Structure formats: structure tokens, C-alpha cells
Tab-separated table of C-alpha atoms and ligand atoms in Angstrom:
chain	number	residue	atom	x	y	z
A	1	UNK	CA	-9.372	-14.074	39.573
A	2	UNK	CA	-6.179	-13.808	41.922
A	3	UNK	CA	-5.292	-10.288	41.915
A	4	UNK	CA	-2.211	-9.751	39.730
A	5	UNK	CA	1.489	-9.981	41.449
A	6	UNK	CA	2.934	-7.288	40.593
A	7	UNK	CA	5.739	-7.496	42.811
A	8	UNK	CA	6.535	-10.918	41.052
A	9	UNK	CA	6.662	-8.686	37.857
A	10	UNK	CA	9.250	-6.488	38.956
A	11	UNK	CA	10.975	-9.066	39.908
A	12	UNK	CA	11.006	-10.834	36.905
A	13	UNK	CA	11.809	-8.006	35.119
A	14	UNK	CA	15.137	-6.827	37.209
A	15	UNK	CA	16.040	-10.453	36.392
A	16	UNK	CA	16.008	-10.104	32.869
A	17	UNK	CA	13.113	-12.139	32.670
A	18	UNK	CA	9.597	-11.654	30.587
A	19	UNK	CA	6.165	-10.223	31.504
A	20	UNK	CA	2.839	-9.799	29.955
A	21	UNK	CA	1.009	-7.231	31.254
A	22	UNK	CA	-2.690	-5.176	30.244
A	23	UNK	CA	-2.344	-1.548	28.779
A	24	UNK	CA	-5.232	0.287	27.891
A	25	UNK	CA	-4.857	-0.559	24.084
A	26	UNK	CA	-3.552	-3.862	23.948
A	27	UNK	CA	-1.875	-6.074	25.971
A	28	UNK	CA	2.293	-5.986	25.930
A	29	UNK	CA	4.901	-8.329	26.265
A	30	UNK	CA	7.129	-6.680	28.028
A	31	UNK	CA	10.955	-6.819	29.244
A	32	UNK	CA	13.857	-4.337	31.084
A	33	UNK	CA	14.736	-2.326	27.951
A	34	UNK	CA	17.782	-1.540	29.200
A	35	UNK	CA	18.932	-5.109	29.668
A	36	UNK	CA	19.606	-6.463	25.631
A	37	UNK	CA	19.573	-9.924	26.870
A	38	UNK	CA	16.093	-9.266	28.185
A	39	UNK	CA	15.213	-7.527	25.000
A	40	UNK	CA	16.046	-10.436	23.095
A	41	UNK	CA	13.645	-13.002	24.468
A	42	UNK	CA	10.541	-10.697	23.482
A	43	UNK	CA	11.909	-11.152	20.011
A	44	UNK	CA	12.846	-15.040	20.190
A	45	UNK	CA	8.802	-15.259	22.041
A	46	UNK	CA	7.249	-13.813	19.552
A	47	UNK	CA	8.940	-14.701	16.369
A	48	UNK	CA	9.671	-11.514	15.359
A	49	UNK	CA	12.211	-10.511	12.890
A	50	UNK	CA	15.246	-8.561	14.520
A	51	UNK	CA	15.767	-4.788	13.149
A	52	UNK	CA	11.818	-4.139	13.920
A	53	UNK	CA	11.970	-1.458	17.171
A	54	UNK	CA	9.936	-1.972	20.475
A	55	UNK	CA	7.956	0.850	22.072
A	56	UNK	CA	9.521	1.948	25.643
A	57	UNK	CA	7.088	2.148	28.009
A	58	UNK	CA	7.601	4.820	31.236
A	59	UNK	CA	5.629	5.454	34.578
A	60	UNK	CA	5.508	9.202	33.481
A	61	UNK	CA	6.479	11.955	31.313
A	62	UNK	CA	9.404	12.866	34.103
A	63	UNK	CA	11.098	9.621	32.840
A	64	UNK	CA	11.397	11.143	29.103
A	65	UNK	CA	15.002	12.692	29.450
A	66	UNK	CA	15.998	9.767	30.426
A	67	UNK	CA	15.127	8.344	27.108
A	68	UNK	CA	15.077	10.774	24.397
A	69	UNK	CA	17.383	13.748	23.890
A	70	UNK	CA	16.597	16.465	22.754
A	71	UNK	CA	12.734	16.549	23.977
A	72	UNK	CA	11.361	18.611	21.792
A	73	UNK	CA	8.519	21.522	23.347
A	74	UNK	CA	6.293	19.694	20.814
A	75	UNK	CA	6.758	15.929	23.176
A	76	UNK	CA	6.518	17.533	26.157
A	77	UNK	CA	2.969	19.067	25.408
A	78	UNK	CA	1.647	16.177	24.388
A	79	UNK	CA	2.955	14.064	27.103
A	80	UNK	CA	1.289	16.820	29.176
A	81	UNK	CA	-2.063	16.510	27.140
A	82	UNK	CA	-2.111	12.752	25.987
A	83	UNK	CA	-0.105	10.857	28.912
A	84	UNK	CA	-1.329	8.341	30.579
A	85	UNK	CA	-2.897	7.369	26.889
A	86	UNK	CA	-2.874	5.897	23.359
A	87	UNK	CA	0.294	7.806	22.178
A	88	UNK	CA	3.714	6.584	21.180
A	89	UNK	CA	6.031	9.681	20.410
A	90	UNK	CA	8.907	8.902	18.124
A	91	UNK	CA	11.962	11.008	19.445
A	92	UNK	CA	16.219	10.925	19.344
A	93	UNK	CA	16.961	8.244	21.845
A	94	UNK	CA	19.392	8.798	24.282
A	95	UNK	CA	22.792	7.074	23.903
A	96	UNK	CA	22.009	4.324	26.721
A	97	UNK	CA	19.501	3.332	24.927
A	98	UNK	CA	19.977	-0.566	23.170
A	99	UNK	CA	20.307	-0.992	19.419
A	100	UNK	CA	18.012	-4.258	19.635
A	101	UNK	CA	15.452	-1.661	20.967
A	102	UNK	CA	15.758	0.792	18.693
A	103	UNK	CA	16.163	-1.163	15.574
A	104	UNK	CA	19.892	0.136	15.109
A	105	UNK	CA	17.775	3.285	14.315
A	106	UNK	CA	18.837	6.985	16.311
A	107	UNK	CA	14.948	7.237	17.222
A	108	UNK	CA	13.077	5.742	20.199
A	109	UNK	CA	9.399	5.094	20.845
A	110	UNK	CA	8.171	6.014	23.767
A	111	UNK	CA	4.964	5.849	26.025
A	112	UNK	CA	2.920	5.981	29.492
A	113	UNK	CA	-0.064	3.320	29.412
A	114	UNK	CA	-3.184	4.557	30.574
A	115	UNK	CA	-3.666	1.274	32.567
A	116	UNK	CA	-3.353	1.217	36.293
A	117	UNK	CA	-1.651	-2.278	36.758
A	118	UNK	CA	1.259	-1.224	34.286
A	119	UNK	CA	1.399	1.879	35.908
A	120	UNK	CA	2.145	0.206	39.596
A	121	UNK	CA	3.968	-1.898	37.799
A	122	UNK	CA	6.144	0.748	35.796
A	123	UNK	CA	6.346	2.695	39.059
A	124	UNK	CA	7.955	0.167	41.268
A	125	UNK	CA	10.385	-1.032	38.414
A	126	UNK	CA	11.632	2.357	37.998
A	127	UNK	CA	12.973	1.949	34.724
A	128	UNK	CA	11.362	1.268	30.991
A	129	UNK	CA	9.680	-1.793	29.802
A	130	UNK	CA	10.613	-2.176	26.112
A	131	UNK	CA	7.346	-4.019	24.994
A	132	UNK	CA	5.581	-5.014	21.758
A	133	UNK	CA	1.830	-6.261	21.755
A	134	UNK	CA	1.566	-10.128	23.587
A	135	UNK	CA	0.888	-11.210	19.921
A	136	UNK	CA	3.049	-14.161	17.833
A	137	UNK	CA	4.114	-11.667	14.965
A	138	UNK	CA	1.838	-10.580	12.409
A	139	UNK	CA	-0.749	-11.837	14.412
A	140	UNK	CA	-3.680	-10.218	15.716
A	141	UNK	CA	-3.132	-8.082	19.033
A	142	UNK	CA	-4.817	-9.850	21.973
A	143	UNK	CA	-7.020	-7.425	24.451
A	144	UNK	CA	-7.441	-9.744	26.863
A	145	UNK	CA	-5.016	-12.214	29.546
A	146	UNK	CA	-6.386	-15.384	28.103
A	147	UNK	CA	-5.326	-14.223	24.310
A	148	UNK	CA	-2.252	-13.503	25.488
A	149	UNK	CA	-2.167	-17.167	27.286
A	150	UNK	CA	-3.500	-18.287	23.915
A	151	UNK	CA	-0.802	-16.544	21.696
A	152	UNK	CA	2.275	-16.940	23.915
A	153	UNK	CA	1.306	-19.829	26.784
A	154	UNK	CA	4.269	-21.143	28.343
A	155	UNK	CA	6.730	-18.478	26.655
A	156	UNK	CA	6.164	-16.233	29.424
A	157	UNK	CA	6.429	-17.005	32.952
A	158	UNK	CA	3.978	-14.116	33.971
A	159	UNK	CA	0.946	-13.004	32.456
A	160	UNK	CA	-0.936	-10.135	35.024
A	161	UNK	CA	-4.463	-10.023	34.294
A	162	UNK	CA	-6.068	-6.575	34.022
A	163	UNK	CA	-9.231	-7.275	32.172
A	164	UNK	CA	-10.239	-6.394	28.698
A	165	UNK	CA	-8.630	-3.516	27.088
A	166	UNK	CA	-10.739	-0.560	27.262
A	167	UNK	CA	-9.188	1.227	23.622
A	168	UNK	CA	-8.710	-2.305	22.172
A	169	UNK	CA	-6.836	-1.197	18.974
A	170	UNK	CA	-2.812	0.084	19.318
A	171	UNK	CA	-1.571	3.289	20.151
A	172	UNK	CA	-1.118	6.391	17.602
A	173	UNK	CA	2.683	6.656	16.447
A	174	UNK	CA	3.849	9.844	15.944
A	175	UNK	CA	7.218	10.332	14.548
A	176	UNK	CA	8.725	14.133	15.798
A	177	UNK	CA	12.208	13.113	15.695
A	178	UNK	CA	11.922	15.258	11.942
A	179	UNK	CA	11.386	18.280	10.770
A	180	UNK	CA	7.908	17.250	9.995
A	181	UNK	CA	5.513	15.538	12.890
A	182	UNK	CA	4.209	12.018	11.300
A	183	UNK	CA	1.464	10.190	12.089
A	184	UNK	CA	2.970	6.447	11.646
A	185	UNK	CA	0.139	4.302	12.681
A	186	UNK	CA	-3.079	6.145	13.094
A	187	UNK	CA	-4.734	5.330	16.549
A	188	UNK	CA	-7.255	6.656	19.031
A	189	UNK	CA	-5.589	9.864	19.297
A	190	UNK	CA	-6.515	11.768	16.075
A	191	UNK	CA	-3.925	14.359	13.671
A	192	UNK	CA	-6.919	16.943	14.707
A	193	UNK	CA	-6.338	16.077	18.522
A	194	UNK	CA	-2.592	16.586	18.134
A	195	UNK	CA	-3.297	19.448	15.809
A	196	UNK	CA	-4.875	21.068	18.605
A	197	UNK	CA	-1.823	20.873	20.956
A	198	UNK	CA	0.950	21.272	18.890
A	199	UNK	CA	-0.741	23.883	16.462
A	200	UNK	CA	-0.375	22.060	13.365
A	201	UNK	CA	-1.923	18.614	11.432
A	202	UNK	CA	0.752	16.452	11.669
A	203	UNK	CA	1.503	14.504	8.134
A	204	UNK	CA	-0.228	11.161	7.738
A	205	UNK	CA	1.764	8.137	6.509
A	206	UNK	CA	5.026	6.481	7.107
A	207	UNK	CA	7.556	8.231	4.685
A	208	UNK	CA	10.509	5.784	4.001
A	209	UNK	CA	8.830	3.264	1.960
A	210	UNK	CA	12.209	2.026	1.091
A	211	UNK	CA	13.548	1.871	4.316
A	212	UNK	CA	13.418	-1.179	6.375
A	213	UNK	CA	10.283	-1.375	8.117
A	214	UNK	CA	10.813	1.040	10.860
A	215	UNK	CA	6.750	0.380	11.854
A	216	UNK	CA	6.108	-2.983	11.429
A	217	UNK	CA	2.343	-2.508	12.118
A	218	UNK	CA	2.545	-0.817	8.694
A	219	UNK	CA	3.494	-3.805	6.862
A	220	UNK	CA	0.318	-4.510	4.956
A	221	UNK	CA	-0.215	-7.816	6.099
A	222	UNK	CA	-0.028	-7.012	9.743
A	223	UNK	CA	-2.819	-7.459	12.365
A	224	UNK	CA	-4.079	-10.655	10.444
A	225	UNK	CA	-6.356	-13.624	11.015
A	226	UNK	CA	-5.402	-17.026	9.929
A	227	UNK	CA	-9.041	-17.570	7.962
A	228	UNK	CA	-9.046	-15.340	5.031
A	229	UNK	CA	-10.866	-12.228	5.628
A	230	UNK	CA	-12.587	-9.961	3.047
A	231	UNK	CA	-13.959	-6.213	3.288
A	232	UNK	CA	-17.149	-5.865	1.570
A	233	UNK	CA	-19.267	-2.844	0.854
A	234	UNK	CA	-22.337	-2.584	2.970
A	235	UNK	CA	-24.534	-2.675	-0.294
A	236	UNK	CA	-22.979	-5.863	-1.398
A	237	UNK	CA	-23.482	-7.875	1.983
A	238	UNK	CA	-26.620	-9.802	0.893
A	239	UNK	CA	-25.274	-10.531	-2.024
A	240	UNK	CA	-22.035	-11.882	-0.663
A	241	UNK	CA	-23.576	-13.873	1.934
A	242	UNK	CA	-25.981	-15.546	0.090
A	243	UNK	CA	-23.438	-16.539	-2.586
A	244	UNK	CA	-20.760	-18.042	0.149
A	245	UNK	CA	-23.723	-19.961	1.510
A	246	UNK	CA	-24.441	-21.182	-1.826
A	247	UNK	CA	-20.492	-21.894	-2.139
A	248	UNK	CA	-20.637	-23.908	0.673
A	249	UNK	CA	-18.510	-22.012	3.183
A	250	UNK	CA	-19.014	-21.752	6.357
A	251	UNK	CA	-18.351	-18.011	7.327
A	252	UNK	CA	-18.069	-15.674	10.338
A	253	UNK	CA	-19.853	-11.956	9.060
A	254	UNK	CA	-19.101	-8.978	11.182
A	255	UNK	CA	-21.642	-6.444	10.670
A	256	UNK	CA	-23.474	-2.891	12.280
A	257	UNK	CA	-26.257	-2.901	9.083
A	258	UNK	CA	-26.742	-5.824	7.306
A	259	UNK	CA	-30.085	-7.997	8.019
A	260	UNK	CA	-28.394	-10.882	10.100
A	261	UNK	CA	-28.930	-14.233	8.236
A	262	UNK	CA	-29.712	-17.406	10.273
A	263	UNK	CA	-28.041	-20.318	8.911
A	264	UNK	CA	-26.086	-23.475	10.512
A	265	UNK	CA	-23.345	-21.986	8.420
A	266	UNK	CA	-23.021	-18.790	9.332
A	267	UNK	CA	-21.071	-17.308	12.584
A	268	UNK	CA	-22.913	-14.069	12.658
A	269	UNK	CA	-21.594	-11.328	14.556
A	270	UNK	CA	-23.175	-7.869	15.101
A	271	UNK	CA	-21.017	-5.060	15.611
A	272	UNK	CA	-22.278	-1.494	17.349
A	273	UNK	CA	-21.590	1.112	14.403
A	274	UNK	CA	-19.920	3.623	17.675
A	275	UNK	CA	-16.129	3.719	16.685
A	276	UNK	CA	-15.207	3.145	20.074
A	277	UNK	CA	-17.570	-0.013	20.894
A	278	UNK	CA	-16.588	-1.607	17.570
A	279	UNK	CA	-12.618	-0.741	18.222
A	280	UNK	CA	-12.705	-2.236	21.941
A	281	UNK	CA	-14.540	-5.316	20.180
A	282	UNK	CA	-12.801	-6.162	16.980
A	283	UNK	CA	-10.002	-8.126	17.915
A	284	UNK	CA	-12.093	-10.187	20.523
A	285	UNK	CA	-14.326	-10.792	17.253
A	286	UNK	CA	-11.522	-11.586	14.773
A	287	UNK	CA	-9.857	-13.818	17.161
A	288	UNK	CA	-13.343	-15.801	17.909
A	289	UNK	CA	-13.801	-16.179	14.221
A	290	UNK	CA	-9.865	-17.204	13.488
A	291	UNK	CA	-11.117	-19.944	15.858
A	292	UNK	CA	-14.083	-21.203	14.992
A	293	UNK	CA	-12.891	-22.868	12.426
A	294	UNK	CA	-14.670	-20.632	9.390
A	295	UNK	CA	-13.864	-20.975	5.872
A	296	UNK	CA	-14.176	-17.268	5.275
A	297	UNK	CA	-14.657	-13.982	7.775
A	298	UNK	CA	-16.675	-11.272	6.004
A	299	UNK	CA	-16.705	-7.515	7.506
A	300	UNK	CA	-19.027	-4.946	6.212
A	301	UNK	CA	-16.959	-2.177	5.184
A	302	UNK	CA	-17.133	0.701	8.232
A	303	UNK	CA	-18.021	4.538	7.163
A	304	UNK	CA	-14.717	5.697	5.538
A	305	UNK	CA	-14.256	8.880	8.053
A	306	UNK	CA	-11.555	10.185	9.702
A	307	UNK	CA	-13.557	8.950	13.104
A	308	UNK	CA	-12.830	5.433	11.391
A	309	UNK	CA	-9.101	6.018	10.295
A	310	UNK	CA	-7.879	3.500	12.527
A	311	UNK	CA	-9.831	1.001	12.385
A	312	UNK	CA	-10.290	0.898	8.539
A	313	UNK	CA	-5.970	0.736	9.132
A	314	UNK	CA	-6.648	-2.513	10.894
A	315	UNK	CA	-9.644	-4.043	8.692
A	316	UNK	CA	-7.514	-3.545	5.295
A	317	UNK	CA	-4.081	-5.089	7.186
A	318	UNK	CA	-6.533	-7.983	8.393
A	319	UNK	CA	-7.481	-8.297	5.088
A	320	UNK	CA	-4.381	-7.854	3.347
A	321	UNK	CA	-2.141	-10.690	5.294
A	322	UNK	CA	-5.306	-12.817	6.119
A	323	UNK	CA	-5.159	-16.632	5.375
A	324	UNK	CA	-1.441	-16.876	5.431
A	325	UNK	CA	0.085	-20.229	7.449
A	326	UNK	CA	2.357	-19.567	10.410
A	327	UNK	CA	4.896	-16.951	9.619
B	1	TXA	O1	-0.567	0.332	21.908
B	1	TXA	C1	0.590	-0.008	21.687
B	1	TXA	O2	1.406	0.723	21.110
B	1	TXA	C2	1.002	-1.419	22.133
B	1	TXA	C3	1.034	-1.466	23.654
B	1	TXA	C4	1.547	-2.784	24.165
B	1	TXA	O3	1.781	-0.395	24.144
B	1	TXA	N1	2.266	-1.767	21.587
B	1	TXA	C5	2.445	-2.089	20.290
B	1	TXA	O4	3.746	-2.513	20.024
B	1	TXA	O5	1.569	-2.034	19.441
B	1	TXA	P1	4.180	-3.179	18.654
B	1	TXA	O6	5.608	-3.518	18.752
B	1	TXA	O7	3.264	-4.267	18.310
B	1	TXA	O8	4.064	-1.987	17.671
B	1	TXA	C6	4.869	-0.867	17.928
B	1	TXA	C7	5.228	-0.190	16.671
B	1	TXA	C8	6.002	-1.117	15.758
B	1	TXA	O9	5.358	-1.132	14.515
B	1	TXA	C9	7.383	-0.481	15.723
B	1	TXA	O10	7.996	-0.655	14.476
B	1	TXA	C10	7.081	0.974	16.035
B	1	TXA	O11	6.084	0.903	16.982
B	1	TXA	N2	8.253	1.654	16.590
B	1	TXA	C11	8.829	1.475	17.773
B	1	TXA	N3	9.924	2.234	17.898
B	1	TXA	C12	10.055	2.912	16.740
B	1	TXA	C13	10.990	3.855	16.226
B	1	TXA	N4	12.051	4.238	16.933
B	1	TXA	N5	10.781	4.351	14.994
B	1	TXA	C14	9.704	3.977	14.269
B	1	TXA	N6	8.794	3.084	14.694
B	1	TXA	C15	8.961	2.559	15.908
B	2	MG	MG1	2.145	-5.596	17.383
């Protein structure tokens, strides 16, 4: 592996250009969010419907009045606590700040990756990199350089390699540009771990149903395999396995308890029941089975805990916009 060129990436990116680079969650396709122009590629790459707002992504918490005004005590102690890390704080943008990144909206999402390449990389740029995950939309997020390679290929003229994602699963969105602190998109970072800075359990949900989607990760179909994908209680598993065999189907199971079944139609696939093992994993495991050419994916339903919050989020969205053709 050629060690990544990072000064190629800042120059691409002060030239308006695109760059796919590792964060500790997933990776991010990323572009000067300051230049529109710029902006604008990540959406025609991706195919991603306009009006849906990118994250900002900054070398440090000193960059935040740059971005947001006011900074509420509330950001700045969970910058302090959570930066670099797997939190995106929803605040009132500053003026500068594009429309195409915002979504037209008066908020902007902000964060520091806990990833050293994107920090050198954020560093020597100077300025923020208005990125969405390296994923065609609705797609699932890729974790590593060759998913991105896979997902986007020639689209972007720089992919920097920084190895697997060690979190695996996208940041936590919280929303404290309200009255109320949100929890938009649960993530590694808990409501109790932000309760515990900020002195109160932030509400869990996105609120404006009707709105357009402000989160697109909390469309239900989001996060989504091409083969359909079903949950399935981990008492039914033997049943459902033997019956798809018995159908036929050739299937991909994802499983920490069920027996595994040895058939030449079955992809089987066993997952370590630690939240953070099976988080860093999943996408690596969806995106194996998406290619594999399976007529089904089967997951055994994971403990429905808090612990799990996330990645239940991601298993029903999988589930929920699974099996669709190319959006
Ligand atoms: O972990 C992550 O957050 C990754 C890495 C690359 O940083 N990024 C990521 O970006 O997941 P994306 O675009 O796939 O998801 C970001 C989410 C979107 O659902 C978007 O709607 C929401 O953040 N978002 C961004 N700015 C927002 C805003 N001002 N108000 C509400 N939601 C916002
Ligand atoms: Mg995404």
C-alpha cells in the first residue's frame, strides 16, 4: 500500500476538486464546503437528491465559530468531551456558509473525525470538508478504500486509503440548534454519554416528520443492500433457514447464536454478539453478501438494548429499502 498523498488531497480540494478519504466511522466523500461548485459534484457523484445537507467536517473544535453562530455552552462541551469522535452537532450556521450545504436550512452539521489521515488532511487544508459517506445514495456506507473504489470508481480522482474503519457505523447526530437537544441518528455516542456532559437525556427521534428530509439517513430505506434482507427473531432462525433451503434460495445468514448450517446454498456468516465487533463488521458483511449474488440475506435479530440502538437503526433501514433496483 503506497502511503496516502495527502498533499495531492489538499490540492485537489483548493481546486474545487473531489476526495475520498477514511474517518473513523465511515469513509467520506469529501469536497471544499465553502466552494458550491465543489459541493455540487459530491451530489452529481453520488446521485443524491439536492435539498439533503452534508456534514462539515473541521481539524478541531477552534474551527467551530467559524461555522456555527451562536455556539451554544452545550457544543462546546461536547466538542471538548467527544472531539476527535463519532459526533455530528447540529448548530445555526454561520452566514458564509452555502445553501447547497446546508440544505437551504439555517442549521449546519458539524464534526472532527477521529481518524489521523483526515485530520493531516483537515489540518493542512485549513478550511471544512463538506462530506457525506463515499456511498452511491441509499446505499450501504463503505468502511473500507476498496468499497469506496467499488461504489464511486472513477468519480473521484482521489481515494486515500486509511484502512478499515475502526467504529464502522455513522456518527451520532445531535440537533442543539432548538430548544430541545435531539438525537437525529443514534450512533456510537449514546443520549446517556451526552446526558452525562450536558446534564440532561437529549430527546430521541427526528421531529419534523413532515419536513423535507433534513436527515436523510432517517429515511427508512436508507443504508440498504440490493438482495432483500430480512430481520428474524433468534428463535425463528432454524426455522427460517431450513424453509429458504427448502425454497430453493440461496441465502447469506448473519448470525452470533444460531447453530451454523452447512449447505452449498448457504453463505453463512458468524457475527461476535460484542456491539462494537459486530458494528465495525456489518457493513463489510452486508456488502459481501449484496455481492455474492444471494437470493435472500437473513440477520438474526440483535438484543433490543440501548447498547444496540444503533445498530438495530441500521438492520431495520437495511431491511426496510432492501431489494430495491438502482435508485
Ligand atoms: O459518520 C458520519 O457522519 C459520516 C462520515 C463521513 O463523517 N458521514 C455521513 O454523512 O454519514 P451522510 O451525508 O451520509 O449523513 C449525514 C447526515 C445526513 O442524513 C444529513 O441529512 C444530516 O447528516 N445532516 C447534515 N447536516 C444537517 C443539518 N443541518 N440538519 C439536519 N441534518 C443534517
Ligand atoms: Mg450516508
Amino acid at each position: 500500500m503506497t502511503p496516502p498523498d495527502i498533499g495531492r488531497a489538499v490540492e485537489l480540494l483548493r481546486a474545487g476538486q473531489l476526495v475520498a478519504f477514511p474517518t473513523e466511522t465511515v469513509y467520506g466523500l469529501g469536497a471544499d464546503a465553502l466552494n458550491a461548485e465543489a459541493v455540487a459534484r459530491i451530489f452529481a457523484a453520488k446521485q443524491r437528491p439536492p435539498h439533503h445537507p452534508l456534514i462539515v467536517h473541521l481539524a478541531g473544535a477552534a474551527f467551530l465559530d467559524l461555522w456555527a453562530h451562536p455556539v451554544p455552552a452545550a457544543a462546546r462541551r461536547l466538542a471538548e468531551a467527544f472531539w476527535p469522535g463519532p459526533l455530528t452537532l447540529i448548530l445555526k450556521r454561520q452566514r458564509r456558509v452555502p445553501d447547497v450545504v446546508t440544505g437551504g436550512q439555517d442549521t449546519v452539521g458539524l464534526r472532527v473525525p477521529d481518524h489521523r489521515i483526515a485530520l493531516d488532511m483537515l489540518a493542512r487544508f485549513a478550511g471544512g470538508v463538506a462530506a457525506p459517506s463515499a456511498n452511491r445514495h441509499g446505499r450501504i456506507s463503505p468502511t473500507t478504500a476498496a468499497h469506496v473504489r467499488a461504489e464511486l470508481g472513477d468519480r473521484v480522482p482521489l481515494i486515500l486509503d486509511g484502512g478499515p474503519c475502526q467504529v464502522g457505523i455513522e456518527s451520532t447526530i445531535l440537533d442543539l440548534s432548538r430548544a430541545q437537544p435531539a438525537i437525529l441518528r443514534p450512533g456510537a455516542i449514546a443520549a446517556a454519554d451526552i446526558a452525562d456532559v450536558i446534564g440532561a437525556l437529549p430527546a430521541a427521534g427526528p421531529r419534523d416528520e413532515d419536513d423535507a428530509p433534513r436527515v436523510s439517513g432517517s429515511l427508512p430505506g436508507h443504508y440498504a443492500p440490493r438482495t432483500p434482507l430480512r430481520l428474524v427473531a433468534p428463535e425463528d432462525m432454524p426455522h427460517e433457514v431450513a424453509s429458504r433451503i427448502a425454497q430453493g434460495l440461496r441465502i447469506g445468514v448473519l448470525a452470533s447464536h444460531a447453530r451454523a448450517v452447512h449447505h452449498p446454498e448457504v453463505l453463512w456468516q458468524r457475527a461476535l454478539p460484542d456491539v462494537r465487533t459486530y458494528a465495525h463488521d456489518l457493513y463489510a458483511h452486508l456488502r459481501r453478501f449484496d455481492g455474492a449474488g444471494l437470493d435472500l440475506i437473513v440477520v438474526e435479530a440483535t438484543p433490543q438494548t440501548v447498547e444496540w440502538l444503533a445498530v438495530n437503526d441500521r438492520l431495520q433501514r437495511a431491511a426496510a429499502g432492501s431489494g430495491e433496483e438502482e435508485p
